[in-house]
mmCIF file of C-alpha atoms and ligand atoms in Angstrom:
data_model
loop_
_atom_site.group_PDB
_atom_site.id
_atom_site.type_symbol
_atom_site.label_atom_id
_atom_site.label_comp_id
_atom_site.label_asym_id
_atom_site.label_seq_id
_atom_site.Cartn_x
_atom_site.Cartn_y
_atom_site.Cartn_z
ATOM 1 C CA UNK M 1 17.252 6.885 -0.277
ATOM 2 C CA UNK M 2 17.097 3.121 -1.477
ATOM 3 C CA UNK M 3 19.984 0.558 0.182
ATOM 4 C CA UNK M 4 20.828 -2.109 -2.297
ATOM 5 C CA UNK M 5 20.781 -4.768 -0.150
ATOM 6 C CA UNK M 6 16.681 -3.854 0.562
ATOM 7 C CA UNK M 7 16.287 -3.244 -2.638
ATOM 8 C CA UNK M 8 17.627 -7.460 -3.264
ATOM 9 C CA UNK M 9 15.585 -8.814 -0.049
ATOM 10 C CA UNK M 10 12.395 -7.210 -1.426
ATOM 11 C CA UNK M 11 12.365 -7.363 -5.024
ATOM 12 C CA UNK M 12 14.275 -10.373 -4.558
ATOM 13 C CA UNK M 13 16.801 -9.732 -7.429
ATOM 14 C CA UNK M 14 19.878 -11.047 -8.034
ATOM 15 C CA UNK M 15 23.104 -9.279 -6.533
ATOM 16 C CA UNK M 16 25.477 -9.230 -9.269
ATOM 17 C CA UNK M 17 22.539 -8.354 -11.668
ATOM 18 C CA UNK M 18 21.720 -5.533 -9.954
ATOM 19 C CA UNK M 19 25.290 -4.165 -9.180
ATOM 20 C CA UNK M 20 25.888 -4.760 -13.261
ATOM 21 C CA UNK M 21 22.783 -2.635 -13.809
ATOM 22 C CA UNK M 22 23.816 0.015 -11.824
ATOM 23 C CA UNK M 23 27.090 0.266 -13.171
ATOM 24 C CA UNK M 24 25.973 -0.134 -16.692
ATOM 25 C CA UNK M 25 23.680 2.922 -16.454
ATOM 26 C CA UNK M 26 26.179 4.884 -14.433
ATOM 27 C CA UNK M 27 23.645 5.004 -11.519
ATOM 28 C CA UNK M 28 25.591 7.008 -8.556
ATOM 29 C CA UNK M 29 25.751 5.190 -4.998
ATOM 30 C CA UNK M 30 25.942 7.448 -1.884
ATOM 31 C CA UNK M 31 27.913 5.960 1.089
ATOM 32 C CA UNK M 32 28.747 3.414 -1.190
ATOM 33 C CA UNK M 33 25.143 1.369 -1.248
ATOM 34 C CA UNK M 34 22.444 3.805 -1.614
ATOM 35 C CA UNK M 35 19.935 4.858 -4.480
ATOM 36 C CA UNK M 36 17.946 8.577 -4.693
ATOM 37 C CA UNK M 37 14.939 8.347 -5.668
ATOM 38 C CA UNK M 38 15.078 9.506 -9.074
ATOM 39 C CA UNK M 39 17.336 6.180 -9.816
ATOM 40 C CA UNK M 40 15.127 4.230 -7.867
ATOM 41 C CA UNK M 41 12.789 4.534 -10.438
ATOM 42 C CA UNK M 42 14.798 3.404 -13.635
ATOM 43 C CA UNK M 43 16.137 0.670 -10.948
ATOM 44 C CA UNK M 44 12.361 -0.502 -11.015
ATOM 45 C CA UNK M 45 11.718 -0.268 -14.280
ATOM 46 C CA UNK M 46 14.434 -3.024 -14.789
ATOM 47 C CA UNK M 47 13.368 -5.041 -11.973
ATOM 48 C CA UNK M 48 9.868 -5.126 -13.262
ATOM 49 C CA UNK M 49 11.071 -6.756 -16.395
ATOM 50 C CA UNK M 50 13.759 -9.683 -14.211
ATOM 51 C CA UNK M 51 12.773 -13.247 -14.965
ATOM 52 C CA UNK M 52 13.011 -15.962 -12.529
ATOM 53 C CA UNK M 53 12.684 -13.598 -9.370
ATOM 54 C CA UNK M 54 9.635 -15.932 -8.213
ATOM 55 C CA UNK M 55 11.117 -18.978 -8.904
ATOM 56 C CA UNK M 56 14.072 -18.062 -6.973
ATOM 57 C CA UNK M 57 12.202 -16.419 -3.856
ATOM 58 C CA UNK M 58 9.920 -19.683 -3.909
ATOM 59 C CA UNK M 59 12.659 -22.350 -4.263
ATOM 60 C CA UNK M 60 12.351 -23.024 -0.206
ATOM 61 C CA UNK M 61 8.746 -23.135 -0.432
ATOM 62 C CA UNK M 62 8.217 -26.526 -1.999
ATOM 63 C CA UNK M 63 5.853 -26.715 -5.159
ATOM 64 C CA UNK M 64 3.284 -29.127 -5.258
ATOM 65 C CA UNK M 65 2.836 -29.161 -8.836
ATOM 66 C CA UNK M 66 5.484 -27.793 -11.080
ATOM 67 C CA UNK M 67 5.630 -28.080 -15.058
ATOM 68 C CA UNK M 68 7.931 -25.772 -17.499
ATOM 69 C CA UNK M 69 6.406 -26.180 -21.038
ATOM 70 C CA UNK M 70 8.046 -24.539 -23.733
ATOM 71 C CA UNK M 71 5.226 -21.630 -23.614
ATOM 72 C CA UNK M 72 4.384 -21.768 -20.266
ATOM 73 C CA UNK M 73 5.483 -22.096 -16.504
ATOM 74 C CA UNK M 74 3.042 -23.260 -14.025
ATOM 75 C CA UNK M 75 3.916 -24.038 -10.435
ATOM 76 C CA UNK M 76 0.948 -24.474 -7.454
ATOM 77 C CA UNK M 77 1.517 -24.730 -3.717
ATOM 78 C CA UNK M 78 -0.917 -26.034 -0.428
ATOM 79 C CA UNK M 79 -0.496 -22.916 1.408
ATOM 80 C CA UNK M 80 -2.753 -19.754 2.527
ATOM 81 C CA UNK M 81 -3.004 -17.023 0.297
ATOM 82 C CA UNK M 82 -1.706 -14.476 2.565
ATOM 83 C CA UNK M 83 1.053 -16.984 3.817
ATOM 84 C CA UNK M 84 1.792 -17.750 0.145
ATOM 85 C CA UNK M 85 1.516 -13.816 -0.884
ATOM 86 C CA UNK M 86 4.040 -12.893 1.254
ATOM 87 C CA UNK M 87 6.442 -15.382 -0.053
ATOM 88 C CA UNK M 88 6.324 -13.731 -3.142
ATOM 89 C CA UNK M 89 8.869 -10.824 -4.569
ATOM 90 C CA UNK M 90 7.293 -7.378 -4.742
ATOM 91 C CA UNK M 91 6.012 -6.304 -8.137
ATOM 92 C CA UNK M 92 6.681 -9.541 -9.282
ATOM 93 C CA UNK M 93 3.253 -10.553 -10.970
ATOM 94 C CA UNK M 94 1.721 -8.961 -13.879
ATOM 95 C CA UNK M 95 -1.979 -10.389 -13.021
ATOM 96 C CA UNK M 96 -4.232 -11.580 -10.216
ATOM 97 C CA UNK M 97 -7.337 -13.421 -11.088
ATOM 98 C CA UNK M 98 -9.475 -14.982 -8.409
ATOM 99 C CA UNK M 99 -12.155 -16.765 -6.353
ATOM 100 C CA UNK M 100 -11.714 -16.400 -3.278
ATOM 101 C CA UNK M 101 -13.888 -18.885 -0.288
ATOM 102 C CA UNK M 102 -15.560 -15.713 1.541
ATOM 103 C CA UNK M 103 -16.875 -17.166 4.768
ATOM 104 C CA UNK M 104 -20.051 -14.394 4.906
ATOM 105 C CA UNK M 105 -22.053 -16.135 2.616
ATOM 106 C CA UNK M 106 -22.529 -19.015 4.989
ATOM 107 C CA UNK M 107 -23.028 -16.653 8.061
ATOM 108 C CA UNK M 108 -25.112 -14.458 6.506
ATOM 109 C CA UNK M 109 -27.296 -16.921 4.758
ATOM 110 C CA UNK M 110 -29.833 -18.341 6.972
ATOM 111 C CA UNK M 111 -30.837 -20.882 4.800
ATOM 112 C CA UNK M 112 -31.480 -23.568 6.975
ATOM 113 C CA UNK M 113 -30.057 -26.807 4.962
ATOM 114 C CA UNK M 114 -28.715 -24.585 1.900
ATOM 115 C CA UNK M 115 -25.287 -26.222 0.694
ATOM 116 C CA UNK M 116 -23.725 -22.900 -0.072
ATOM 117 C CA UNK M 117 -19.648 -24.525 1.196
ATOM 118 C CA UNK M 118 -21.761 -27.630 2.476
ATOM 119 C CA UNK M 119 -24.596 -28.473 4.100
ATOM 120 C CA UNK M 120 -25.465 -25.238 6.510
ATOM 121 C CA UNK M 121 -26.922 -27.397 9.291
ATOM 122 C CA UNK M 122 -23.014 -29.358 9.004
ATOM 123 C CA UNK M 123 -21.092 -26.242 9.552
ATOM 124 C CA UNK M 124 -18.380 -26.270 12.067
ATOM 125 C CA UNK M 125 -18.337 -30.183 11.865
ATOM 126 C CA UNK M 126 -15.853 -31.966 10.715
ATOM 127 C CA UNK M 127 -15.645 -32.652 6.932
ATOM 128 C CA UNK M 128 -18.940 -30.260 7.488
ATOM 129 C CA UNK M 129 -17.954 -28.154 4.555
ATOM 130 C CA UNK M 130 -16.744 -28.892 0.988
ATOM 131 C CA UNK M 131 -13.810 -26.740 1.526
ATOM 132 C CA UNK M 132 -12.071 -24.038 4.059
ATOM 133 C CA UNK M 133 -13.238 -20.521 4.298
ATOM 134 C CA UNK M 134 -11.274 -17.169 3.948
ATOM 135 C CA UNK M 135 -12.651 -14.878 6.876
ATOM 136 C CA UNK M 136 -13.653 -11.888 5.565
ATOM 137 C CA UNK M 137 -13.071 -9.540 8.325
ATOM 138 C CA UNK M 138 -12.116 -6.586 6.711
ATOM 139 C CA UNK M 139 -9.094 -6.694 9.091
ATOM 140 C CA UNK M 140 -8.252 -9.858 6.845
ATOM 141 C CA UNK M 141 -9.243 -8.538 3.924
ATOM 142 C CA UNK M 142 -7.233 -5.664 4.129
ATOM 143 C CA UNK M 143 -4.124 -7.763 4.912
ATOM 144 C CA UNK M 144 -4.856 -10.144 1.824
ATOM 145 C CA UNK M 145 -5.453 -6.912 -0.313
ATOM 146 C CA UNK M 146 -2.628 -5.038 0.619
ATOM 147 C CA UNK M 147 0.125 -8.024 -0.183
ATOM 148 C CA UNK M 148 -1.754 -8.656 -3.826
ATOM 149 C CA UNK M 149 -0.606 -4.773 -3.951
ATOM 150 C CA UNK M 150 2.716 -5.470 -2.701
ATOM 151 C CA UNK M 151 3.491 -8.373 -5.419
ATOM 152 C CA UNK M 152 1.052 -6.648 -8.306
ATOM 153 C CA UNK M 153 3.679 -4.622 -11.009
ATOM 154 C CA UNK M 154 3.037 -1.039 -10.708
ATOM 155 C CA UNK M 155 3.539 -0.440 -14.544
ATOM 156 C CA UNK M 156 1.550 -3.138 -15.842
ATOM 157 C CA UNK M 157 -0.501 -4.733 -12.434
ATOM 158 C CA UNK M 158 -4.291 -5.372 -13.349
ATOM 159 C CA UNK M 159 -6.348 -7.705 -10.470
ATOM 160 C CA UNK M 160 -9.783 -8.985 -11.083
ATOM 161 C CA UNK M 161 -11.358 -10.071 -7.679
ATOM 162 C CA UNK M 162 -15.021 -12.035 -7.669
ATOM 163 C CA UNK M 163 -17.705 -11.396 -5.016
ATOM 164 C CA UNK M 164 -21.462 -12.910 -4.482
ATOM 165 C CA UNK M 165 -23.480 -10.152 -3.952
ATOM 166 C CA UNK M 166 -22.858 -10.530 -0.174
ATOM 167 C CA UNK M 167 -19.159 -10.353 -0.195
ATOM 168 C CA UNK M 168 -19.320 -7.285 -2.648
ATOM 169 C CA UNK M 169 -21.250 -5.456 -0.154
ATOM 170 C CA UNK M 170 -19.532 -5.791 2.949
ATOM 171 C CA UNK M 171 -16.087 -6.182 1.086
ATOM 172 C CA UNK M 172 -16.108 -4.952 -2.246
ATOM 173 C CA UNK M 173 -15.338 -1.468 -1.236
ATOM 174 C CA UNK M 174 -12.129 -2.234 0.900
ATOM 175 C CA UNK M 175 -10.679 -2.627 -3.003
ATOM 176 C CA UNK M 176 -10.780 0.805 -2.871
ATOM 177 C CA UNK M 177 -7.989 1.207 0.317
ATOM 178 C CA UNK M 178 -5.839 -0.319 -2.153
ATOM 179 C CA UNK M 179 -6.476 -0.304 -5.900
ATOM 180 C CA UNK M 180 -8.144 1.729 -8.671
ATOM 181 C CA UNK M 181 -11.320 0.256 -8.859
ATOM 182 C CA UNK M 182 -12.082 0.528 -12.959
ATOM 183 C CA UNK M 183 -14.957 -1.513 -13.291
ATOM 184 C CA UNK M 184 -17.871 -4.013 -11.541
ATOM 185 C CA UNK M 185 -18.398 -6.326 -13.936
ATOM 186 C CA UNK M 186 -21.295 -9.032 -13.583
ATOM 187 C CA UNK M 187 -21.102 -12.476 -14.829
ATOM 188 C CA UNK M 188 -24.952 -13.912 -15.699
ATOM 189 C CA UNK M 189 -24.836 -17.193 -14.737
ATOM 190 C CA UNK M 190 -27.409 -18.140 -18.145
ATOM 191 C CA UNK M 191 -29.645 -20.323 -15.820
ATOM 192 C CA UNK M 192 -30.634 -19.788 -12.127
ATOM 193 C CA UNK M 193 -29.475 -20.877 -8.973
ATOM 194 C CA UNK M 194 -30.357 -21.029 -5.235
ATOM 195 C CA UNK M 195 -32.212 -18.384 -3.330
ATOM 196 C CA UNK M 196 -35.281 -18.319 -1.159
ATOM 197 C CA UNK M 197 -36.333 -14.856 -2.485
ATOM 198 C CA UNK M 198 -35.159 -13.626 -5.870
ATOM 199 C CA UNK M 199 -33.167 -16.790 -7.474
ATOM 200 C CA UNK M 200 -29.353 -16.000 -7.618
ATOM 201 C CA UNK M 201 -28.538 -15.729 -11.523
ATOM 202 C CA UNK M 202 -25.187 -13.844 -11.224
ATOM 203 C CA UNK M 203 -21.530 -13.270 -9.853
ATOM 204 C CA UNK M 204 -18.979 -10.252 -9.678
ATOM 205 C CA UNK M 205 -15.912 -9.577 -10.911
ATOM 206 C CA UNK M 206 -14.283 -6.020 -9.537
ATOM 207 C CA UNK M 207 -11.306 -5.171 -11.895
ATOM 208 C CA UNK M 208 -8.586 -2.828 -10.935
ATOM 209 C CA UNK M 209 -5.251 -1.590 -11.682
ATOM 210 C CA UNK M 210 -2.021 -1.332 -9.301
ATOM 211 C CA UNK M 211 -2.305 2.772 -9.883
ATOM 212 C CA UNK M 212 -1.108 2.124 -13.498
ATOM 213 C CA UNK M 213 -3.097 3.527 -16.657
ATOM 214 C CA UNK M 214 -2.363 0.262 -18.662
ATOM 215 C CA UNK M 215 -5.630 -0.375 -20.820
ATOM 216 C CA UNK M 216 -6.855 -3.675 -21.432
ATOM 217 C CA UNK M 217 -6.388 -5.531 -25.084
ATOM 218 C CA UNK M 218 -8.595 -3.630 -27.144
ATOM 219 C CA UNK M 219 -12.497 -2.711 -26.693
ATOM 220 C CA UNK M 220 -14.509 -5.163 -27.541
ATOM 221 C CA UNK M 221 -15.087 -6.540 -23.784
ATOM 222 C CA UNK M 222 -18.317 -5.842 -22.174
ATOM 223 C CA UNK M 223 -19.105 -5.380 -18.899
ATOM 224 C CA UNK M 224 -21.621 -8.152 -18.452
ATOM 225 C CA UNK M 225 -20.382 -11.775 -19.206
ATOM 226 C CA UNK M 226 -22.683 -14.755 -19.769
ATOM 227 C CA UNK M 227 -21.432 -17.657 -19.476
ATOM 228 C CA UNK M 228 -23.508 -20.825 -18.558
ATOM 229 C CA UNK M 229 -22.297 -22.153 -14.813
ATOM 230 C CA UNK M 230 -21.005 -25.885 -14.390
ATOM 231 C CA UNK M 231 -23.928 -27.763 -13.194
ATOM 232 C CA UNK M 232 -22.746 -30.837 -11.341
ATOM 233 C CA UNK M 233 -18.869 -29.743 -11.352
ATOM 234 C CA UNK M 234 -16.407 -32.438 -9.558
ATOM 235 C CA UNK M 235 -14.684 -29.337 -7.545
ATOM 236 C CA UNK M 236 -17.673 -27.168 -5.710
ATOM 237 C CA UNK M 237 -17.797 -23.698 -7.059
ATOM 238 C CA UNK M 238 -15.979 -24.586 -10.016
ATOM 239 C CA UNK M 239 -15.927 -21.763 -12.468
ATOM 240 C CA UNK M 240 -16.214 -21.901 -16.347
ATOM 241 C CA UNK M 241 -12.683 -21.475 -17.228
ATOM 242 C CA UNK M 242 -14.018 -18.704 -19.931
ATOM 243 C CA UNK M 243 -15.078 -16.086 -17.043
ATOM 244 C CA UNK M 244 -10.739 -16.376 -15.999
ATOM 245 C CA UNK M 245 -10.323 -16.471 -20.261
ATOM 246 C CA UNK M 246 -12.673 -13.003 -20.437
ATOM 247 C CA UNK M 247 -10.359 -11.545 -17.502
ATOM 248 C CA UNK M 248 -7.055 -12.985 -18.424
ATOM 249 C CA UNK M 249 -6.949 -12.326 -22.294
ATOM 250 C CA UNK M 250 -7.987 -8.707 -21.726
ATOM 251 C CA UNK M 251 -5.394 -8.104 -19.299
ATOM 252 C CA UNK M 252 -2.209 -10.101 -20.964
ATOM 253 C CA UNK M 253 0.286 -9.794 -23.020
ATOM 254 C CA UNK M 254 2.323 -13.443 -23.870
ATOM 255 C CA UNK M 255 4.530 -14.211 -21.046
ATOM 256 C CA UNK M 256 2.834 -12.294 -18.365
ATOM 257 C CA UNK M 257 2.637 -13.861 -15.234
ATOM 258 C CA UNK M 258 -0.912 -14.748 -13.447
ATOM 259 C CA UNK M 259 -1.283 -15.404 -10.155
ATOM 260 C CA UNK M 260 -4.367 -16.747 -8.180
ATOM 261 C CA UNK M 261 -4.139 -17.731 -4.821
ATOM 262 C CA UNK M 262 -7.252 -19.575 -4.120
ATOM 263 C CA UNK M 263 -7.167 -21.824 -6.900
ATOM 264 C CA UNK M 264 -9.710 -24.236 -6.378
ATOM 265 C CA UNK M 265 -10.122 -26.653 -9.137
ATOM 266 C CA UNK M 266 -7.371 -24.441 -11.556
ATOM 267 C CA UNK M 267 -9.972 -22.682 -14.005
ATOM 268 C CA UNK M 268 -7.782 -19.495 -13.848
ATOM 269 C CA UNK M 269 -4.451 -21.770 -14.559
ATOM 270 C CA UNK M 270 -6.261 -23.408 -17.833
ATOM 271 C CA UNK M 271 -6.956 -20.118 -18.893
ATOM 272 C CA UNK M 272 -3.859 -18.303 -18.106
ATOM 273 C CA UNK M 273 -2.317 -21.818 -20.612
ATOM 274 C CA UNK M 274 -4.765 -20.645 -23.152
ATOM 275 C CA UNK M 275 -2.741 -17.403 -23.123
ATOM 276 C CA UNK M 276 0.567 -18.153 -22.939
ATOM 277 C CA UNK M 277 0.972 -16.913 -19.574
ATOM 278 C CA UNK M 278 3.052 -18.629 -16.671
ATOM 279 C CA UNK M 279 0.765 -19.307 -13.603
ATOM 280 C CA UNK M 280 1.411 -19.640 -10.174
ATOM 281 C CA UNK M 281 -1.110 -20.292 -7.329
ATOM 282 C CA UNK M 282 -2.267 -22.037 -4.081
ATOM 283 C CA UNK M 283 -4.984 -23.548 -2.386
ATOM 284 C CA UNK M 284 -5.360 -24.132 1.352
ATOM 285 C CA UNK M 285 -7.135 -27.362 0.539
ATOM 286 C CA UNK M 286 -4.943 -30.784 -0.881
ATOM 287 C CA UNK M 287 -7.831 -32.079 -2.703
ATOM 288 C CA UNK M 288 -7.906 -28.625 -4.695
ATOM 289 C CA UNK M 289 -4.532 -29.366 -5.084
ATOM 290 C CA UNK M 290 -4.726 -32.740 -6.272
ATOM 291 C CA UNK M 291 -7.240 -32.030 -8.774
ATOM 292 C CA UNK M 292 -5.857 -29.065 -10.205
ATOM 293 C CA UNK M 293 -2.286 -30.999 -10.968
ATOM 294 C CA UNK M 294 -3.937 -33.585 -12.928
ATOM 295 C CA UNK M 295 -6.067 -31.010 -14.487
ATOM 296 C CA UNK M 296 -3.230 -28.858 -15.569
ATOM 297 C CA UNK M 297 -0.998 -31.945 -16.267
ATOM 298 C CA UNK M 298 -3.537 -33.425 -18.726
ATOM 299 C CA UNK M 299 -4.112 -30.107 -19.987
ATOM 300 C CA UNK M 300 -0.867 -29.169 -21.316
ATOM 301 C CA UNK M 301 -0.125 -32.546 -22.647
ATOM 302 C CA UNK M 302 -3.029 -33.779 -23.944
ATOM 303 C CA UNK M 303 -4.925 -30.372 -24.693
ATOM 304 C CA UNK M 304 -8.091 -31.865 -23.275
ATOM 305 C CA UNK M 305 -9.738 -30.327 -19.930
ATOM 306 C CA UNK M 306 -10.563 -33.092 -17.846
ATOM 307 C CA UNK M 307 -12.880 -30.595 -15.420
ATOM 308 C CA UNK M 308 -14.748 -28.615 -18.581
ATOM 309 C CA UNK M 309 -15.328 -31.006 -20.694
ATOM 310 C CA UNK M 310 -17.619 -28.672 -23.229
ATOM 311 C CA UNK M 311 -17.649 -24.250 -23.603
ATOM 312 C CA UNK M 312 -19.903 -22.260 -21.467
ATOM 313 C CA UNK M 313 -20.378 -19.530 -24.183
ATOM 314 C CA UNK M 314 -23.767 -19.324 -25.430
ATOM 315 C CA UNK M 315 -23.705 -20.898 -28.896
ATOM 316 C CA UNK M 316 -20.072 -21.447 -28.439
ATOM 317 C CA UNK M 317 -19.713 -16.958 -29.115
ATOM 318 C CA UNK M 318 -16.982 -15.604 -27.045
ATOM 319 C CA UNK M 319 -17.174 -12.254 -27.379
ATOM 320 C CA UNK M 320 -13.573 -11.209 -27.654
ATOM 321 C CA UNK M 321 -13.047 -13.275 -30.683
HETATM 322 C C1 SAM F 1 -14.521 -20.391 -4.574
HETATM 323 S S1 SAM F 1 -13.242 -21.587 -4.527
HETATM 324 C C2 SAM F 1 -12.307 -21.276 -5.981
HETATM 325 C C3 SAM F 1 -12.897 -21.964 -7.173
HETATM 326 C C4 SAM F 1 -12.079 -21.772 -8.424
HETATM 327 N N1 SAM F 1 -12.152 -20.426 -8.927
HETATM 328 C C5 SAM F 1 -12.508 -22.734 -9.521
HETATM 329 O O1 SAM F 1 -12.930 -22.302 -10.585
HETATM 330 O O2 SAM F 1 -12.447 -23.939 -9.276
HETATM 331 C C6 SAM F 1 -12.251 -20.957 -3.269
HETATM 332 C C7 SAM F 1 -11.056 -21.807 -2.866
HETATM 333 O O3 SAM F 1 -10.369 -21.137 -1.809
HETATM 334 C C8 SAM F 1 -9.750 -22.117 -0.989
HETATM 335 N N2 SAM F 1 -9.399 -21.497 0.291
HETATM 336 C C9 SAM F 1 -10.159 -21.287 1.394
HETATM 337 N N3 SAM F 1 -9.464 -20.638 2.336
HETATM 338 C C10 SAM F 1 -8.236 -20.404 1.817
HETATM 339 C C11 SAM F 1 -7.072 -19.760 2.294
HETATM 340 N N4 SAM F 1 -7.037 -19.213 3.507
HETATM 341 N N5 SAM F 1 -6.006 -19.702 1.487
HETATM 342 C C12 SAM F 1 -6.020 -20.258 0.243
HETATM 343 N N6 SAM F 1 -7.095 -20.900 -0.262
HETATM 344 C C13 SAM F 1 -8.182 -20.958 0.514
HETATM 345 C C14 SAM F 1 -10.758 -23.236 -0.917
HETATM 346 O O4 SAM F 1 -10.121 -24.459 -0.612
HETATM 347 C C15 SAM F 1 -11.360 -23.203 -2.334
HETATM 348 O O5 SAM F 1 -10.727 -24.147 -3.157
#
């Protein structure tokens, strides 16, 4: 059995909405307030498909950057993704697309003066590093993983995680606790990086659904993605917006809602605008923050990217199209 009144704290619908619903579709109550779990379903269903749930459950949490075009909704917050996850509705977000700041790389890593998230010899100091870390505990990580699940849809929820090649091994397979793991997908960098051994040349990208069997647009996407990296970005680990484009466009339909909560400089925003999806996100950081308004500002009212000034595809080919 369901009570209404959890039912409204955690999918954070509206009251009279939900009473109107229930009456509409001549949904029985027992003692007055609760749901079997055959109606819960259909109750879901219609919740799924409720506008403005976020908006509402986020209206205490202040938004650092807000704009409501007449295609798209975009709001961003300084906050911690977990903190900021679990301000969130449940099944409330049709997509998650991100980067997250794994803190292994850098402990891992001996590399002496390698600037992986600053100089190596810096860290702990202060302003040692360009930007905060996420620990990646798997304690954490299960935490973090298990409120995307929470606020992920369950009839439409895809999430697209990225990993270094140390992250995916010590982490990557915690996705499993929680998702369907469909695919590792690897995104070749074009043009080598750092590393004292073989030189690092790619990323990945673990895509999975929230239990759902919803397909992705059609089948034209591979599962390797090249894509030249930003050499010399203004935000650190700044990712081609067209890796978020590859991951966003095969997962959305117009309107969807994307959510990344460690936004960095806002490649996954500009892409999610590309597809006529609303976007929410945070970053722990306020220069991430700052950076990201003005990029998305610009963005939707000029058209021009201020941070990717140029495409990454190779010979300007994006696959999908
Ligand atoms: C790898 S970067 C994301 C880069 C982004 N994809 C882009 O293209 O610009 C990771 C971001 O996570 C942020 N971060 C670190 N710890 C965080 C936390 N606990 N909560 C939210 N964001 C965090 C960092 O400030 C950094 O901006």
């Amino acid at each position: 059995m369901y009570k209404t009144s959890e039912i409204i704290a955690e999918y954070g619908i509206n009251e009279s909405r939900l009473k109107e619903y229930i009456i509409q579709q001549n949904i029985p109550l027992v003692n007055e307030e609760e749901i079997s779990k055959k109606y819960f379903q259909t109750i879901l269903s219609f919740i799924e498909k409720t506008e403005d749930r976020i908006e509402k459950r986020l209206k205490k949490a202040e938004a650092t950057f807000k704009y409501n075009s007449e295609n798209n909704k975009v709001s961003i917050y300084q906050d911690d993704a977990i903190s900021f996850l679990k301000k969130l509705p449940s099944n409330s977000v049709d997509i998650i697309a991100t980067d997250p700041a794994y803190s292994g790389m850098n402990d891992k890593l001996q590399l002496g003066k390698g600037r992986i998230v600053g100089k190596y010899a810096d860290k702990g100091k202060e302003n040692g590093k360009w930007f905060g870390e996420f620990e990646d505990s798997e304690e954490n990580y299960n935490e973090f993983l298990s409120e995307c699940k929470r606020v992920l849809k369950k009839s439409t929820g895809h999430i697209y995680i990225m990993f270094d090649s140390y992250s995916l091994l010590s982490l990557g397979n915690v996705v499993r606790n929680h998702f369907d793991v469909k695919n590792l997908i690897t995104w070749d960098k074009v043009n080598i990086g750092m590393g004292h051994y073989f030189r690092r040349r790619h990323e990945y990208v673990i895509f999975a659904t929230n239990g759902n069997t919803r397909k992705i647009r059609n089948r034209k996407f591979p599962d390797v993605w090249r894509f030249k990296r930003i050499h010399s970005s203004k935000y650190p680990t700044q990712k081609p917006v067209e890796v978020f484009q590859a991951m966003i466009h095969a997962s959305s339909e117009e309107g969807f809602t994307v959510c990344d909560p460690f936004l960095g400089s806002a490649s996954s925003a500009i892409a999610s605008i590309k597809n006529n999806c609303n976007f929410i996100g945070c970053d722990i950081s306020g220069k991430s923050i700052e950076m990201s308004s003005s990029r998305i500002f610009e963005y939707l009212n000029s058209g021009k990217d201020n941070l990717q000034t140029k495409s990454m595809a190779i010979d300007d080919k994006i696959f999908w199209e």
